Structures are given as C-alpha cells and as structure tokens.
XYZ file of C-alpha atoms in Angstrom:
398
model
C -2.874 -16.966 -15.946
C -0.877 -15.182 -13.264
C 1.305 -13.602 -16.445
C -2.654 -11.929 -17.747
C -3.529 -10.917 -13.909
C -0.454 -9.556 -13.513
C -0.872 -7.198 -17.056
C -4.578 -6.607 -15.684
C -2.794 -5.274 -12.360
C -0.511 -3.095 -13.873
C -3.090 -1.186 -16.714
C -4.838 -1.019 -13.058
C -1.997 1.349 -12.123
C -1.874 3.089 -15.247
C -5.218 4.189 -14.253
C -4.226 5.110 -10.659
C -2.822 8.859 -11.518
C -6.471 9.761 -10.623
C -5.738 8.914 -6.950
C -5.100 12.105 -4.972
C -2.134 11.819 -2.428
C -2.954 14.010 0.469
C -1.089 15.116 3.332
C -1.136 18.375 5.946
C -1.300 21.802 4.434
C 2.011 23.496 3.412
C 3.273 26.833 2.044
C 5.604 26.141 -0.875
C 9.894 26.652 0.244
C 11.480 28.762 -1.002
C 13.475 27.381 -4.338
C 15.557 30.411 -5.643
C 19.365 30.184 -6.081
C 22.131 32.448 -6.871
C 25.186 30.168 -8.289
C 25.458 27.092 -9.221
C 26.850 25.351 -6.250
C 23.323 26.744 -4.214
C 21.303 24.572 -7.228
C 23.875 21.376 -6.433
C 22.608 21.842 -3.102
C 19.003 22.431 -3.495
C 18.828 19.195 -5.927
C 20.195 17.050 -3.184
C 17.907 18.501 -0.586
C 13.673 18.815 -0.740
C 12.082 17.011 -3.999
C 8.700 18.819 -3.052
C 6.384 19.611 -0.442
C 3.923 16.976 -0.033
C -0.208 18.151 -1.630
C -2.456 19.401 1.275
C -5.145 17.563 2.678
C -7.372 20.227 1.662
C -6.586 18.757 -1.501
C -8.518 15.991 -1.295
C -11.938 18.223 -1.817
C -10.447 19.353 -4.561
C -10.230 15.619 -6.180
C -13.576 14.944 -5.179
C -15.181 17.756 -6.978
C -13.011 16.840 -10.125
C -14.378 13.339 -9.835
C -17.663 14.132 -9.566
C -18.029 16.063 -12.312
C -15.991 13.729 -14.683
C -18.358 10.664 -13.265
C -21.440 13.143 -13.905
C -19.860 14.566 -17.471
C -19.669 10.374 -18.324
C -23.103 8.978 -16.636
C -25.156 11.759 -16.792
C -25.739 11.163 -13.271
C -24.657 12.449 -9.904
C -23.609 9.382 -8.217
C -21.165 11.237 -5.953
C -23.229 13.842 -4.173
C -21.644 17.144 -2.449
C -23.000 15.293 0.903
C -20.544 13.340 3.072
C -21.092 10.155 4.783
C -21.984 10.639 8.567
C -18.999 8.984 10.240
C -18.431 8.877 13.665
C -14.907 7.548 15.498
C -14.485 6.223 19.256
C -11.701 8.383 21.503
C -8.914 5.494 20.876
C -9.255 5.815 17.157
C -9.268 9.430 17.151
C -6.095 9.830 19.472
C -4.613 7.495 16.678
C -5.810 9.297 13.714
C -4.888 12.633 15.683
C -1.003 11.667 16.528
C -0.338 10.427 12.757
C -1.733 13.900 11.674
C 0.514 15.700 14.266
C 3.519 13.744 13.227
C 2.915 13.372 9.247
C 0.384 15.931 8.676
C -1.264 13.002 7.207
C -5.321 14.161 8.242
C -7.025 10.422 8.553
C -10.023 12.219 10.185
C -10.081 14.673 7.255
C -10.542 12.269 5.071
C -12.840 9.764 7.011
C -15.311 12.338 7.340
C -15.130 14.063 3.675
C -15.819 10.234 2.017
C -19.422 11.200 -0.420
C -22.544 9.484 0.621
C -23.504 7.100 -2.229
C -26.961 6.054 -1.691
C -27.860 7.283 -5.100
C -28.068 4.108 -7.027
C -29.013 2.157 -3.571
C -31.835 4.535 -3.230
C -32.970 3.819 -6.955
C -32.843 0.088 -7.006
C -34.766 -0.029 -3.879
C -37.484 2.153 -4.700
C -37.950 0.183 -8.327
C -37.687 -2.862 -7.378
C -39.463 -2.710 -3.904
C -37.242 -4.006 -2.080
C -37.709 -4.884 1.189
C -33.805 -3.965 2.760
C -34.430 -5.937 6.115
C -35.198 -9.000 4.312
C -32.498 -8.804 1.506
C -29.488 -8.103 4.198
C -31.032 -11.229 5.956
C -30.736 -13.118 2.657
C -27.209 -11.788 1.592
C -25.953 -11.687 4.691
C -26.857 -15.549 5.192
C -25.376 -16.432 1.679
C -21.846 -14.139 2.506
C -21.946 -16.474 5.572
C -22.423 -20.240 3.617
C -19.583 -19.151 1.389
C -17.244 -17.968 4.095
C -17.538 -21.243 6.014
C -16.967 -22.967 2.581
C -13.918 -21.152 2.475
C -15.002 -18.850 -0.670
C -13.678 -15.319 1.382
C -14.232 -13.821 -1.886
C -17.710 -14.381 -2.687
C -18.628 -13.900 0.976
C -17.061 -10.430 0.749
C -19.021 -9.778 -2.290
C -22.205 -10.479 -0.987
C -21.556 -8.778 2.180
C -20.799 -5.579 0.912
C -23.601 -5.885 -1.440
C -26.201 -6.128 1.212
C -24.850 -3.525 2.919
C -24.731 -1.076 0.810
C -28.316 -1.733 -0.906
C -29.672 -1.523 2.732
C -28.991 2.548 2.180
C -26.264 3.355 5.047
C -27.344 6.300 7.162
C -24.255 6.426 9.827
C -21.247 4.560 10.186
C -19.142 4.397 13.564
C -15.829 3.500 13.885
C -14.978 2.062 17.316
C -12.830 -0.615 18.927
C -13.630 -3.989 21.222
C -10.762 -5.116 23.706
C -9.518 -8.488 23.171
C -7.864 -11.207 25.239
C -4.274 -9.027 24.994
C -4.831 -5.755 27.225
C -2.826 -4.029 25.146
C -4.307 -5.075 21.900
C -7.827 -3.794 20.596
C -10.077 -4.565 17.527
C -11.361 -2.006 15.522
C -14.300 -2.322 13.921
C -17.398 -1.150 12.297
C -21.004 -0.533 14.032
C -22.918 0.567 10.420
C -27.092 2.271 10.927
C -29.223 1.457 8.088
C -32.220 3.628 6.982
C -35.039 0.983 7.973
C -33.531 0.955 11.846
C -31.334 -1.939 11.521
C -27.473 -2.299 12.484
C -24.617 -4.651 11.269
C -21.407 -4.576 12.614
C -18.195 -5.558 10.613
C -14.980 -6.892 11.878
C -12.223 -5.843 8.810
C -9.729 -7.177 10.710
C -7.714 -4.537 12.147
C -5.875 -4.781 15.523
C -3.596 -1.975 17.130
C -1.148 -2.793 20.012
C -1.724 0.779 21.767
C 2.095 -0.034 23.454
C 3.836 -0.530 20.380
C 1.575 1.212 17.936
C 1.391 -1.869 15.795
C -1.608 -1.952 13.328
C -1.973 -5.301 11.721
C -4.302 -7.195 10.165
C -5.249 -11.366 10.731
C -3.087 -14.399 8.789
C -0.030 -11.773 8.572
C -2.034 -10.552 5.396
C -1.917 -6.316 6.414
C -4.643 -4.134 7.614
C -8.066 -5.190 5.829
C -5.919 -7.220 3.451
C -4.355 -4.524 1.698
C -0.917 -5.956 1.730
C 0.620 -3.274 4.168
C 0.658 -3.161 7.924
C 1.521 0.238 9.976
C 3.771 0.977 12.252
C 2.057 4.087 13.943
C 4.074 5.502 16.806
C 6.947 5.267 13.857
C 4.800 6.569 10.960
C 6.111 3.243 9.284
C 3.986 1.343 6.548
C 5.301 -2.240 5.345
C 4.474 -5.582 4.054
C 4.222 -8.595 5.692
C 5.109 -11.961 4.354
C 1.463 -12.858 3.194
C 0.919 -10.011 1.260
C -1.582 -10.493 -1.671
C 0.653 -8.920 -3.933
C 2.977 -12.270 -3.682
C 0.349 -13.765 -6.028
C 1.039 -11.650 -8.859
C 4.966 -11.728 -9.807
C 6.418 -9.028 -10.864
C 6.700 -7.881 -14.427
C 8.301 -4.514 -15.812
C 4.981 -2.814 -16.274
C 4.462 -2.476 -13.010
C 7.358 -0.150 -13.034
C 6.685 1.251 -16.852
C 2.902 1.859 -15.030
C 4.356 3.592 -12.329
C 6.915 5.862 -13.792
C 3.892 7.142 -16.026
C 1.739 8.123 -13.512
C 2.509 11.886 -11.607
C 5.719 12.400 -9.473
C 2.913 13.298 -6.671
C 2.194 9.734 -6.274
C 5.670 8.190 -6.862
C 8.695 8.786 -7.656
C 11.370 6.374 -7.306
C 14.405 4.775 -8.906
C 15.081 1.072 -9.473
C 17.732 -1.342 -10.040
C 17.497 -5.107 -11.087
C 20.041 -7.729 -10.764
C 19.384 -10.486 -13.015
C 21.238 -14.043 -12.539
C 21.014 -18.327 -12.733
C 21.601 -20.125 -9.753
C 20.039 -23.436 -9.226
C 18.640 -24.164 -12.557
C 16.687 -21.061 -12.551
C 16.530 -17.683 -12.911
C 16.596 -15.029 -10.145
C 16.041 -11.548 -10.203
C 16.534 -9.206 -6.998
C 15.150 -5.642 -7.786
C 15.731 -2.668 -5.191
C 13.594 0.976 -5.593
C 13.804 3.760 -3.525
C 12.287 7.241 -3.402
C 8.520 8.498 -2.873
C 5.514 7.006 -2.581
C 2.042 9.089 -2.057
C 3.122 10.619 1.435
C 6.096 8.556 2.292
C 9.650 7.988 1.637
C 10.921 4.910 1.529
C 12.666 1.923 -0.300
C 12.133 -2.024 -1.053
C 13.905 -5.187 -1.693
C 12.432 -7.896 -3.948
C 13.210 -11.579 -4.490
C 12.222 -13.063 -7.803
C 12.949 -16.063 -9.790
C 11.330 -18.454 -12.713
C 11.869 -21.621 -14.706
C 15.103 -20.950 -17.244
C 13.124 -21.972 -20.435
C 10.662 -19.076 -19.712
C 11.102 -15.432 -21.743
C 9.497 -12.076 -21.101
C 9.847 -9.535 -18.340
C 7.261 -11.899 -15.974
C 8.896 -13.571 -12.481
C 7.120 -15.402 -9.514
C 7.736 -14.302 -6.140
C 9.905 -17.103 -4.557
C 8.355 -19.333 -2.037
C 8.825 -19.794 1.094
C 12.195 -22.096 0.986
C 13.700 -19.341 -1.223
C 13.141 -16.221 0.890
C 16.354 -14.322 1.693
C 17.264 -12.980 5.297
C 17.453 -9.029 4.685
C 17.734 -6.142 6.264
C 17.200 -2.123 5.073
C 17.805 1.556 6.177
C 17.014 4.391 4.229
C 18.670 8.032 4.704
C 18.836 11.431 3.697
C 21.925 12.138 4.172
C 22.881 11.585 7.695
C 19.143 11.707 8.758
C 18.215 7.848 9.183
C 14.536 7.681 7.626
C 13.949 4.312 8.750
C 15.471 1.315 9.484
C 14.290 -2.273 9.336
C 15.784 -5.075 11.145
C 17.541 -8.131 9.369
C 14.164 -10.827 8.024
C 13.609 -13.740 6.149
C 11.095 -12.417 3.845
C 10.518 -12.181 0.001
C 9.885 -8.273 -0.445
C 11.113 -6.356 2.152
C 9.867 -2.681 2.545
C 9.553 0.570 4.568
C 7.629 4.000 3.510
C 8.172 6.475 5.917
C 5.056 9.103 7.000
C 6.637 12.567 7.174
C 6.132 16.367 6.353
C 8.765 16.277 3.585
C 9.291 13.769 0.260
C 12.940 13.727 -0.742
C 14.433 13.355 -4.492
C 15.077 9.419 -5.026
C 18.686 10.310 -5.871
C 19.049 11.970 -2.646
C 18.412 9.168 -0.465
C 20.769 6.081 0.479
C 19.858 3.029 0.819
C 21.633 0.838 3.129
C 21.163 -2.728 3.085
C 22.065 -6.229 3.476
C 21.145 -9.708 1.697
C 22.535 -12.827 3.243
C 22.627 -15.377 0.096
C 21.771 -19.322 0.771
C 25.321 -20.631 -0.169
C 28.795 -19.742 -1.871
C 27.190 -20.290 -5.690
C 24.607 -17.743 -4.846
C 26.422 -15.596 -3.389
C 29.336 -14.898 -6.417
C 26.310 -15.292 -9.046
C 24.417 -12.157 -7.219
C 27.672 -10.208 -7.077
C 28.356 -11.002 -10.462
C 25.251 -9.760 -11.253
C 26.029 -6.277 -9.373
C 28.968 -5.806 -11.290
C 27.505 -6.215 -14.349
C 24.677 -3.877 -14.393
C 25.306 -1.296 -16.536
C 25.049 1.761 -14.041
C 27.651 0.702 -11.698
C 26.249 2.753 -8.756
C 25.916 0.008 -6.411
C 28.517 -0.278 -4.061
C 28.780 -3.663 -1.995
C 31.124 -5.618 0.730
C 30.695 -9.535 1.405
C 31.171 -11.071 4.486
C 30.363 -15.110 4.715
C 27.187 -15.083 2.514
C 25.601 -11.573 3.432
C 26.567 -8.888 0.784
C 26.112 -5.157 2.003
C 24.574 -3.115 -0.388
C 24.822 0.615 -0.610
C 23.388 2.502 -3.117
C-alpha cells in the first residue's frame, strides 16, 4: 500500500509544474560576457532571478481560463476573496517580504472568491446554510473526538465552504506563553453567521518560530518556519515520513520547470544490520529558497525496486547541515537526531545547485555502520563527495 501511495504522490508532483513560485519583483542581471574565464565565473555565481510576485496574477488568469476552456464554467472568478489580517500578522507577513521579497499579503489578498458552485448547490437544492454548518459542523466534531482527524477535516471544510464565505480575517489569540500567539481564523458567512478555525499555527514573536501542534509543521504541511531567519524545515513528524521515498519523486521533480526546483542529488546505498539503508543528500532550489536535505532510508533485504521506508524512530541519525555559496553561509542547522534533515533558505537570489556546498555531518550508530556508509561513499560512481571520520561522525562535503 504505502509502495501505490507513494506512486500516487509522486504523479501528484508531476502535475505540480502548474504551481507558480512567486517572489518580489526583479529586473533581470545583467548576463553578458566577454571571454571565457567571465562565463566560468558567471556559471558559478546567480542561477536566476527569482519570478515576481506580480506573477502570481499572471497564473491565475492562465488557470482560469484553462479551468473555464475544460468545464465550460467560470469557477475562478476575476473577484478576490475579502481577506482581512490583524497588525501582528501583517508586521510578519511585511518583514518576510522586506527580507525575501516573498509578498505573503500579495498573495493572501489576490486568492479568487469561489462561491460559484457554493452559490449553485444552495440555490438548487434549498439549502438552508445555518442549519447544514450546524449539522456538518456537529458530525466534523463526533469524528474528531473519535480520533478520525481526517473525516472531521472533511466535513469541516465542507460546511464551510457551502455556507458561501463573504470575509475571512486572519488574526491571533495570546496564549499561556507571552511570547507565543495563536493565529487563527474568524470566517463571515452570507446568512450572518461566523465560525472561527484554529489551523494550528503558533509564532514565538522573540524567536520568530512558526510551528504547528504534535511537531507536525504549520497546518500540517510538513514544514515549520523560521521567520526572523527566512528558514523553512521539517520537523520529525512530518507527514511525508509516511510515504518512503522512491526515485520518482526525484524523476517527478527533475521534470517539472527549473522555476520550481532545481537541485542535485546523491544516494548512498548499503547493508548494515540485515537490511538495507539508503542515505540520499540534494541540494539546490526550491520555489523561492535555497537550500539542501539529508535523508535516512532503509527496507527489508529480500525487497526490490527503487521504494524505502523512512526509518523509525530507533534508527534516526544525529546530523547536522550548512549550506554555502561560496564563502556566504546560507544557513546552518545545528547537529539533530532526526530522519530527514532540511533547510530552504528565503532570499532575493536562487543559486545554481553546483554552486553551492554543502557541509555536513552524520554520526553513524556503531563501527559496522560507520565503514559500510563510507564504503558506500567511495563507491558511488561520481566521486564528488569528499568526507573525514572522527569516532562514528563522518563529515561530508560536497
């Protein structure tokens, strides 16, 4: 089963190179050489100016007119949702867009209001909205105490959005920390009513930490933020540890436009323990970030195919990463016991993968580990890793 999701997943990505990636507006540099050592340089310097934010009109209008050209109807109208955002949100939004270029408020306030089909159904069926968000609303609530957060979600978002949304606000409750507040969602409905929704973000306004509940990332996307650093990671419960990894993912990936990644790979394949491990490293650009990641991997020995579970718990590896540009430290991440360790940087700029170094360490759990991974390293066919061992931690540099 997890071998089918994880093939489902990836032709998911193959479909992704309709995303837009969208960051502050740019002019173009200036690319023009005069000799050959001028190109050298220019290949190790700027891969390419990140796509404007203005951009992201642009991909609307495309997708409403393919999702019009294939439906017949206009389900994403020219009008935008009416969003509103407290003062704290906005002086968050307003420093990652001064730092990054990266325009959260842009984009917040350009998302199409899609009461088309909500409108529709309602004015069929007769639907009374007040009495249906009572009835879905009670339902998401059985299922969530039953511990079915998947359902629950379902029928939560169902009832909201078939109650027509007129205005959404985005605002933030303290909690018991000073420092920490919730964000959440106060949304208006047509017929007068209100609901607010707790996704489960919190930011630490000292540190600029933006997490989300059970160490699962903001809204359970899998990725926490770092804002005052312009830092986006994963943390240990990410719900991409359900799915493997298998090399679509990657053959997905590298078919989709450079705009949205653009990375190199490398995967060290080896037995230890009656099974076998795989520890994969990337680096290079992803959307609006540069960046890198460190994955641990391993599956039964009789099994065959590209497909390898995440390790559990027990098996994590203590690791640590930086990633530069030369001698410009992009970010750095201090050592962790974790199972995929990652770091994509918010900036103005996205570098050429083979311009950027990453600098890492893995300690191994014993001696036997330790030679098998090296072994491993010295075998892969590119010998362009270059690596020092000291106990059971093995410096990479590559």
């Amino acid at each position: 089963m997890k071998r089918l999701l994880s093939l489902l997943l990836a032709l998911i990505l193959s479909c992704s190179m309709c995303l837009p990636a969208f960051a502050a507006d740019s002019a173009m540099p200036d690319y023009s050489v005069g000799s050959l050592e001028e190109y050298e340089q220019l290949l190790e310097s700027v891969c390419a100016q990140k796509s404007s934010t203005s951009r992201f009109d642009v991909f609307l209008h495309n997708l409403r007119n393919l999702i019009r050209f294939l439906t017949g109807q206009a389900l994403l109208p020219d009008k935008s949702l009416a969003v509103d955002v407290d003062e704290e949100v906005a002086q968050m939004c307003e420093y990652i867009c001064e730092n990054s270029g990266l325009d959260i408020m842009k984009i917040l306030t350009s998302i199409p209001e899609c009461n088309h089909l909500a409108e529709l159904t309602v004015k069929v069926f007769g639907i009374n909205t007040e009495e249906m968000r009572r009835q879905m609303y009670q339902k998401a609530d059985d299922l969530w105490r039953e511990g079915d957060h998947t359902k629950s979600s379902l029928y939560l978002l169902l009832g909201t959005y078939f109650s027509i949304i007129d205005k959404c606000e985005i605002t933030t409750k303290a909690t018991k920390n000073p420092d920490v507040f919730q964000v959440y969602l106060r949304i208006h409905f047509r017929d007068g009513g209100t609901r607010e929704l707790f996704p489960g973000i919190y930011i630490n306004r000292v540190t600029g930490e933006a997490y989300g509940v059970d160490n699962r990332g903001l809204v359970s996307t899998g990725f926490n933020c770092d804002i005052y650093d312009l830092l986006v990671y994963a943390p240990v419960n990410a719900w991409m540890r359900q799915y493997g990894f298998c090399l679509f993912y990657d053959f997905f990936c590298y078919t989709s436009p450079d705009w949205m990644w653009n990375y190199v790979t490398r995967r060290f394949k080896f037995d230890y323990d009656g099974r076998e491990w795989m520890i994969q490293i990337w680096k290079g650009n992803y959307l609006v970030t540069n960046g890198g990641e460190i994955g641990v991997y391993n599956r039964d020995s009789r099994k065959v195919g590209s497909y390898y579970d995440c390790v559990g718990d027990a098996d994590m590896l203590e690791m640590s990463m930086k990633i530069l540009h030369g001698e410009e430290e992009i970010l750095s991440l201090e050592p962790a016991r974790h199972w995929w360790i990652n770091g994509f940087k918010m900036g103005w700029e996205l570098y050429d993968p083979d311009s950027l170094t990453m600098d890492a360490t893995i300690t191994l759990k014993d001696a036997q580990m330790c030679e098998a991974f090296c072994n491993a390293i010295d075998n892969n066919y590119r010998h362009d890793v270059r690596y020092t061992v000291e106990d059971l931690t093995v410096h990479l540099v590559w």
